[in-house]
Coordinates of C-alpha atoms in Angstrom, one line a residue:
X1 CA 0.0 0.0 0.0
X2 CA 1.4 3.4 -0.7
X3 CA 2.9 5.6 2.1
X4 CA 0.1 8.7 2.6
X5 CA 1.3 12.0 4.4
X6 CA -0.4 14.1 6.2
X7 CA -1.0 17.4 7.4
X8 CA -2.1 17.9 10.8
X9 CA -3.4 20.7 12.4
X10 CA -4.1 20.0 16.2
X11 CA -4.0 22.5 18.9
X12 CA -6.3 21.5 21.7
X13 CA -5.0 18.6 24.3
X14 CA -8.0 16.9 23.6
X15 CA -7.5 17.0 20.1
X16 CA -4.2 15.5 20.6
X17 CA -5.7 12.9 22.9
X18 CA -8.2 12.1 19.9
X19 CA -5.8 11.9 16.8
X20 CA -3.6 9.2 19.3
X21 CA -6.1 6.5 19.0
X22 CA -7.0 7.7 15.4
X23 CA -3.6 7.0 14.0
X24 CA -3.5 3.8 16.2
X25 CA -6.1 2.6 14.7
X26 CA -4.2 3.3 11.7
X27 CA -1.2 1.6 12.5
X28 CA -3.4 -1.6 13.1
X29 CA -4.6 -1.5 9.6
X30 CA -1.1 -1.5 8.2
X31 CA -1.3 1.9 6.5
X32 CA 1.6 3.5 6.1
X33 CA 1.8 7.3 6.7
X34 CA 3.6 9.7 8.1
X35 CA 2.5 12.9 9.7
X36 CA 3.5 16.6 10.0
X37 CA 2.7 19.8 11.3
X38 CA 0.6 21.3 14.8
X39 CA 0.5 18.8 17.0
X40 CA 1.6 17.5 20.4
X41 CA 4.8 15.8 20.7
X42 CA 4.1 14.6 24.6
X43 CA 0.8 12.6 23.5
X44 CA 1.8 11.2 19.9
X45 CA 5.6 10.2 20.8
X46 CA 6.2 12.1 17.5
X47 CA 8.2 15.2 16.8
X48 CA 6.3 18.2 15.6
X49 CA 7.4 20.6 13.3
X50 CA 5.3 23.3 15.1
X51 CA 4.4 23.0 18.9
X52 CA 0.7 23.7 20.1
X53 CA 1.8 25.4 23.4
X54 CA 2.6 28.7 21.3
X55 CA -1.2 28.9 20.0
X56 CA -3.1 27.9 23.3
X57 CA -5.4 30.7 24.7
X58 CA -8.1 30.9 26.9
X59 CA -11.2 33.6 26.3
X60 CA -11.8 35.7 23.2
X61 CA -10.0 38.4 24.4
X62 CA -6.3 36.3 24.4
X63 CA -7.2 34.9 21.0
X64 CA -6.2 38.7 19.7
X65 CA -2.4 38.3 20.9
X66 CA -1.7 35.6 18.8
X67 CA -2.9 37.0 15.7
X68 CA 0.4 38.4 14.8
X69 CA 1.9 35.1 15.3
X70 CA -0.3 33.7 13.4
X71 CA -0.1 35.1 9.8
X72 CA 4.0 34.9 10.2
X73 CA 4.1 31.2 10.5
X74 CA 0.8 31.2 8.1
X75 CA 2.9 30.6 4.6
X76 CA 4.9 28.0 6.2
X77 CA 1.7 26.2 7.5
X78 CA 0.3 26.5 3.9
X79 CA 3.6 25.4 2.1
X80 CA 4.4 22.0 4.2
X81 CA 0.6 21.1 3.6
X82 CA 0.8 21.3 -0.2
X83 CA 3.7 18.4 0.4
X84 CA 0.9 16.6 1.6
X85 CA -1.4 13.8 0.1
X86 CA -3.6 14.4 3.0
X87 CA -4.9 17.1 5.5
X88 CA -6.7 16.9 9.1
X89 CA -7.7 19.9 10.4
X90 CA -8.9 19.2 14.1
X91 CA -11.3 21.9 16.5
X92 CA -9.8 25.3 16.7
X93 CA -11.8 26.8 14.2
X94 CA -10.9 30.3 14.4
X95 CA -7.1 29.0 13.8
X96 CA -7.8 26.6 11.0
X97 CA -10.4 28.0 8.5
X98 CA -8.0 30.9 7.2
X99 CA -5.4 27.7 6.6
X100 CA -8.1 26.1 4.9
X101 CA -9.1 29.4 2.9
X102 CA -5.2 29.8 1.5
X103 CA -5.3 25.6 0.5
X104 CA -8.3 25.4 -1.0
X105 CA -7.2 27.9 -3.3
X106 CA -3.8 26.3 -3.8
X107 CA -3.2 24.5 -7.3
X108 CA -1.6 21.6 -5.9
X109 CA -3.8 20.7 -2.7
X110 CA -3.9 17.6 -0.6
X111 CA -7.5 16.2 0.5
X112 CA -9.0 18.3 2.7
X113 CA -10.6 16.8 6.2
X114 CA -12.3 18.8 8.7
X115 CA -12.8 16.3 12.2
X116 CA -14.0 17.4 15.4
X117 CA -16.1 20.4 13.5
X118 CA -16.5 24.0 15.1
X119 CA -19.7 24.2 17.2
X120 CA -21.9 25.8 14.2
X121 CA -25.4 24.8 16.4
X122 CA -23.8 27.2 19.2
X123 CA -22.5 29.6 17.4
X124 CA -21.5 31.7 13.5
X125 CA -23.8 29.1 12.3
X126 CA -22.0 30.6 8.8
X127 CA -18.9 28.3 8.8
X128 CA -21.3 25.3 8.1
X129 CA -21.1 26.9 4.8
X130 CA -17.8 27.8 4.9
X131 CA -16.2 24.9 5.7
X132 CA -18.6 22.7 3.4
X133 CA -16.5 25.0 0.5
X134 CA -13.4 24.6 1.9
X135 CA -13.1 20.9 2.5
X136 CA -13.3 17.8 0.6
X137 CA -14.9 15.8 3.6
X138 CA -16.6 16.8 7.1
X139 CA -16.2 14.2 9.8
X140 CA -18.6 15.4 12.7
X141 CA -18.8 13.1 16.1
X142 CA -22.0 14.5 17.0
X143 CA -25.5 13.0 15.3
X144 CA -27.0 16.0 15.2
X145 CA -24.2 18.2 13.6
X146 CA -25.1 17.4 9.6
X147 CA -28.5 18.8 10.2
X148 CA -26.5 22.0 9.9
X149 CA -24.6 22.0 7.1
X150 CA -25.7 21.9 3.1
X151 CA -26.9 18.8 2.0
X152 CA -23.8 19.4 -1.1
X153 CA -21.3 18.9 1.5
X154 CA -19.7 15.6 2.5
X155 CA -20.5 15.4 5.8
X156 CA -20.0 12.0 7.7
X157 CA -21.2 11.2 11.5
X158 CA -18.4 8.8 12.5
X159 CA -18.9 8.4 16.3
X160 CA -17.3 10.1 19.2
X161 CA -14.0 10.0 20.6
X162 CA -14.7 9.5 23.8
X163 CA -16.4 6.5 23.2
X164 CA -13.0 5.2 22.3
X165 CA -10.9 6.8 24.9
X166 CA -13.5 6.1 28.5
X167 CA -12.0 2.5 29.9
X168 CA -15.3 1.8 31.9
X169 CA -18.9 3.0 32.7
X170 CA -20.6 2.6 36.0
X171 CA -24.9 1.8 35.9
X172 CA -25.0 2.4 39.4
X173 CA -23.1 4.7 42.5
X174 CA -19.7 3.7 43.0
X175 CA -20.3 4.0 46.7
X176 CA -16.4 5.0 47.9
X177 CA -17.1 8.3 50.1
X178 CA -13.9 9.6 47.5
X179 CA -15.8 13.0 45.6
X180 CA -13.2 13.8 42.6
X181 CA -12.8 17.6 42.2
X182 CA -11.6 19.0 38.7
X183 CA -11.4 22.8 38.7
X184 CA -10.1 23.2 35.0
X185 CA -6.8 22.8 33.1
X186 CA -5.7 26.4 33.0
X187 CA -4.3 28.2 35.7
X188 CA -6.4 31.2 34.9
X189 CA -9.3 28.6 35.8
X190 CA -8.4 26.5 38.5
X191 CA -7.7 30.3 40.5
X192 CA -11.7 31.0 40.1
X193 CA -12.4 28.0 41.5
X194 CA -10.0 26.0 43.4
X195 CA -10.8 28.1 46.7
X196 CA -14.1 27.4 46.3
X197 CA -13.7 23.8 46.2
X198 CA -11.2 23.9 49.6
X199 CA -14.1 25.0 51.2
X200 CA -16.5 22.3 49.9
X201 CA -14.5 19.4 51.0
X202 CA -14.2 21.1 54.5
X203 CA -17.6 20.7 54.7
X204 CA -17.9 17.6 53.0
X205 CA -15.5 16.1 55.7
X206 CA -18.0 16.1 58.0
X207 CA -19.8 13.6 56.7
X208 CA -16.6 11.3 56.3
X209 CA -16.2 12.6 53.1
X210 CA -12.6 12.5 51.2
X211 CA -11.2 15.0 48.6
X212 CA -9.5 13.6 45.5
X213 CA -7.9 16.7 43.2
X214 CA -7.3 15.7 39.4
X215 CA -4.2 17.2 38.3
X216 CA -3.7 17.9 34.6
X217 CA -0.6 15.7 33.8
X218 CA 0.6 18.8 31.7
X219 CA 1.2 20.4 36.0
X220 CA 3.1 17.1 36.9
X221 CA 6.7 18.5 37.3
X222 CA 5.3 21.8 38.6
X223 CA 5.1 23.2 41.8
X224 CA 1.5 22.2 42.7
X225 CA 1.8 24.8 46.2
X226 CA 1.9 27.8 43.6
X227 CA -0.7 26.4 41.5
X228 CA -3.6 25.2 44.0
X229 CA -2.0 26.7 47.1
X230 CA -2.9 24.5 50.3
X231 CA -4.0 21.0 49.4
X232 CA -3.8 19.5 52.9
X233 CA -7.7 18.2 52.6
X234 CA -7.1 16.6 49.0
X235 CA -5.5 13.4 47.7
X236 CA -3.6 13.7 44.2
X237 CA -3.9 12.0 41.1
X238 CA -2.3 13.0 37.7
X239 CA -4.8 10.2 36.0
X240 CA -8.2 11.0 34.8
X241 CA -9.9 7.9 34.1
X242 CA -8.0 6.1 37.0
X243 CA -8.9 8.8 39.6
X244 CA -12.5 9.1 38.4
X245 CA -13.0 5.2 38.4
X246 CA -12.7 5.7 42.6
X247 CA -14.6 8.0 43.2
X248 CA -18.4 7.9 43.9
X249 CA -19.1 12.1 43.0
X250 CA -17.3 14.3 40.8
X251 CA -17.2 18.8 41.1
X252 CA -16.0 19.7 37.3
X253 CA -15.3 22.6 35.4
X254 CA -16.7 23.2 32.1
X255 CA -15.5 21.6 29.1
X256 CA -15.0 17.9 27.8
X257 CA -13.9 17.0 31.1
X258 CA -18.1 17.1 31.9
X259 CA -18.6 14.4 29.4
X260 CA -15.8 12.2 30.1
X261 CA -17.5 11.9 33.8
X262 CA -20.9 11.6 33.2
X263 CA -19.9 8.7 29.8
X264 CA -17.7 7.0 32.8
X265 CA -21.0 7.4 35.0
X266 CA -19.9 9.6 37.7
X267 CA -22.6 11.6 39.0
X268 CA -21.6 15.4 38.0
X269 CA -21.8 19.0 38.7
X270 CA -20.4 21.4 36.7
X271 CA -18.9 24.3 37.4
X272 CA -17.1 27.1 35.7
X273 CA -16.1 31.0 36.7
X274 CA -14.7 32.8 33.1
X275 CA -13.3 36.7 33.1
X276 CA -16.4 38.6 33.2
X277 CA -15.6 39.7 29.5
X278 CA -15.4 36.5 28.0
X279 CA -18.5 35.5 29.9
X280 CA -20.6 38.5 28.6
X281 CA -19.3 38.4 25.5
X282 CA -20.2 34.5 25.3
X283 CA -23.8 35.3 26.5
X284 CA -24.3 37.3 23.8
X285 CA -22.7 34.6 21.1
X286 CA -24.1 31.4 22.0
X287 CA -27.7 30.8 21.8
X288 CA -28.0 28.1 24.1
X289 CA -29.6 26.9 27.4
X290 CA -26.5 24.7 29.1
X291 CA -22.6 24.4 28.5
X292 CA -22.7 21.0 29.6
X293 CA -21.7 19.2 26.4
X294 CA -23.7 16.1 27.9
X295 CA -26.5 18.3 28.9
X296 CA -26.5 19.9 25.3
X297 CA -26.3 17.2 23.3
X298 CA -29.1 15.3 25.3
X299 CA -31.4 17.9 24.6
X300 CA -30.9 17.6 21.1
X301 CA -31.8 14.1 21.4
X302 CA -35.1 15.2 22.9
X303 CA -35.8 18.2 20.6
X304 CA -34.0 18.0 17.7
X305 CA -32.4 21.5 18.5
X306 CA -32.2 23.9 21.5
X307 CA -35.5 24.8 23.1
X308 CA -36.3 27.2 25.6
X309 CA -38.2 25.1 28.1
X310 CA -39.8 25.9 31.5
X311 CA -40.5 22.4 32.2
X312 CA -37.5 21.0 31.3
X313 CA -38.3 17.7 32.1
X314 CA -35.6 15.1 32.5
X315 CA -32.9 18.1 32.1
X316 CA -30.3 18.3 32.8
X317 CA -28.5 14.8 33.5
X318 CA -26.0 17.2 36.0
X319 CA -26.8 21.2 37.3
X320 CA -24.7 23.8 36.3
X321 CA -23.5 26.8 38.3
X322 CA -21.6 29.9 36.6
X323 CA -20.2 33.1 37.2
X324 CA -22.1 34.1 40.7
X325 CA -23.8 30.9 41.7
X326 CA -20.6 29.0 42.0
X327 CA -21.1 29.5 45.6
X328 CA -20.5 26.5 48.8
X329 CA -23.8 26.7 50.0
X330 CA -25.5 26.4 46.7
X331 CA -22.8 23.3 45.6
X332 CA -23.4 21.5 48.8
X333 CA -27.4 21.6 48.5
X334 CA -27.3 20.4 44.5
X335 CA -24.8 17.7 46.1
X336 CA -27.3 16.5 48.7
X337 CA -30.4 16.7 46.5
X338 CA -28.4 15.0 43.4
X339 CA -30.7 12.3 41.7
X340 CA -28.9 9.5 40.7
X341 CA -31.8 7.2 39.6
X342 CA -32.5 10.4 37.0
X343 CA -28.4 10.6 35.6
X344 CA -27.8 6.7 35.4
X345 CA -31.1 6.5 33.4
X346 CA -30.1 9.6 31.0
X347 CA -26.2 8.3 31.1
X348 CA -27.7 4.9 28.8
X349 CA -29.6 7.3 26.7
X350 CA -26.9 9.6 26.1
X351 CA -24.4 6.3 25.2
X352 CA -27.1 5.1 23.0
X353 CA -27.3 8.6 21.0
X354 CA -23.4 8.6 20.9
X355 CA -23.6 5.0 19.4
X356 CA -19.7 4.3 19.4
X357 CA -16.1 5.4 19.2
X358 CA -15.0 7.3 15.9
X359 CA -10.9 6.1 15.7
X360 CA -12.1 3.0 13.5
X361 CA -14.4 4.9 11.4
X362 CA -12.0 7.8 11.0
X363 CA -8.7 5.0 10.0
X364 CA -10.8 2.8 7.3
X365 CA -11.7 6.5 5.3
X366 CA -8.0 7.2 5.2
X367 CA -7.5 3.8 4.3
X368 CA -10.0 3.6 1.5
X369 CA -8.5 7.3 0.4
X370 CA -5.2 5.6 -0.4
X371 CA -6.7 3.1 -1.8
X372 CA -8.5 5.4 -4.5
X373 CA -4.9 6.5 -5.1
X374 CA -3.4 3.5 -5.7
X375 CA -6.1 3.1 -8.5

């Protein structure tokens, strides 16, 4: 079979995390590739020719700093893809549409792949269209996500990631008295909300509760002190899935980290604290009811799109508090009135929806495209 190389453009952690078992699943269908570009060095085991750590930001307002940056490295970017027999352009939308602007327009351009699509049913619904010009093939992990782009464009559902990633999933409480606490993977957000949490588990303590803090492995040679400041009350792991799988409750903030517990069945509440820009400026952007990604999607499932309900019935499958109600007393009462009967029920329908992983389905469409060029 002929050797295939590709592009990759990948600047989230989760990306990363997702384009690991993609090209294992690659490796285990004996195609033979080779891959360049943004991506992760740490996760893939593969040297990059451009690190993601200079393009990570968090808010709106830090996207504007690295615009500069951006349009010097752009030609490079634009030249080593054209090398390419293929392209995978991965989240980070705002980043990766003016690439895919400059190489659609290229004469000699390599197949163009968007997977793990910009949120288009949250927000500038427009790049459906965009993106359905730009790219040869759309690879969306969400069921509901072709409903919004042209019926022209090659749009795929191919599963979720997580589904490949998530080791187990609990049906029922996994009664330890061990309440997992996730305050985010920047330090900007773990500041907003790691006191908070301190003073959760002091109460929590009392009724022979234990604190377990989930440290980003990304933090593991750093000093923790100046990070979290006093972590007497809370046990450490650096493991996700491994320090999840012991624990019985989980206090998360915003982002896939949400899903990941409530697909691993760990009853949930999220929580999240943002710069008060970003916040108001995301209030006035996204036209939705939740941020949970599990709480969004299962809505979807219900309605077919987001719905302003004030009987919202089975939602959500975990409360959210933002901004002002991130607050001890209101945490500790959603805590004691949590329904687990309710969020083990909505977990199945939620796994159900997602249907399965998307590695496989994402390796045999690479496969079958160097097939075609064999032919």
């Amino acid at each position: 079979m002929k050797k295939i190389r590709i592009f990759v453009s990948a600047l989230e952690y989760s990306a990363n995390i997702h384009l690991y078992y993609l090209l294992n699943a690659l490796q285990k269908r004996e195609v033979d590739f080779e891959i360049c570009g943004i991506f992760d060095t740490k996760v893939l085991k593969i040297e990059s020719t451009f690190s993601p750590n200079e393009f990570r930001v968090m808010g709106f307002v830090g996207v504007l700093g690295l615009i500069p940056k951006f349009f010097r490295i752009k030609k490079s970017l634009v030249a080593l893809a054209k090398e390419c027999d293929f392209a995978l352009f991965m989240d980070s939308s705002s980043f990766n549409i003016p690439l895919l602007k400059s190489l659609h327009q290229a004469k000699n351009k390599p197949h163009l792949v968007y997977y793990i699509l910009p949120q288009v049913w949250a927000w500038k619904p427009y790049r459906a269209k965009i993106l359905s010009v730009f790219c040869d093939s759309l690879w969306g992990i969400l069921p509901f996500e072709g409903h919004y782009y042209p019926k022209t464009s090659n749009f795929s559902y191919v599963g979720h990631p997580l589904l490949d990633e998530i080791p187990f999933s609990y049906t029922k409480v996994n009664s330890s008295n061990l309440i997992a606490f996730m305050p985010g993977s920047r330090i900007s957000e773990i500041k907003a909300l790691f006191p908070i949490f301190k003073k959760l588990i002091k109460h929590l303590k009392k009724i022979n509760k234990k604190g377990l803090l989930i440290v980003p492995k990304h933090f593991k040679n750093r000093n923790l002190l100046e990070i979290y400041g006093d972590l007497e009350d809370f046990e450490i792991s650096f493991e996700t899935y491994e320090g999840l799988g012991r624990c019985e409750f989980a206090f998360v903030c915003s982002g896939t980290a949400t899903l990941e517990s409530t697909l691993l069945g760990i009853p949930t509440i999220l929580v999240y604290k943002a710069r008060w820009l970003d916040y108001w400026i995301a209030k006035r952007l996204v036209k939705l009811n939740y941020i949970g990604l599990a709480n969004i999607f299962l809505e979807f499932l219900a309605y077919g799109l987001p719905k302003n309900n004030n009987n919202p019935q089975n939602f959500p499958i975990h409360p959210e508090f933002l901004q002002d109600q991130v607050k001890v007393e209101a945490l500790l009462k959603a805590f004691y009135e949590f329904d687990n009967e309710k969020f083990f029920a909505q977990k199945e329908k939620l796994m159900e929806y997602l249907k399965n992983g998307s590695a496989e389905n994402c390796a045999r469409k690479i496969e079958n495209f160097v097939k075609n060029l064999q032919n």
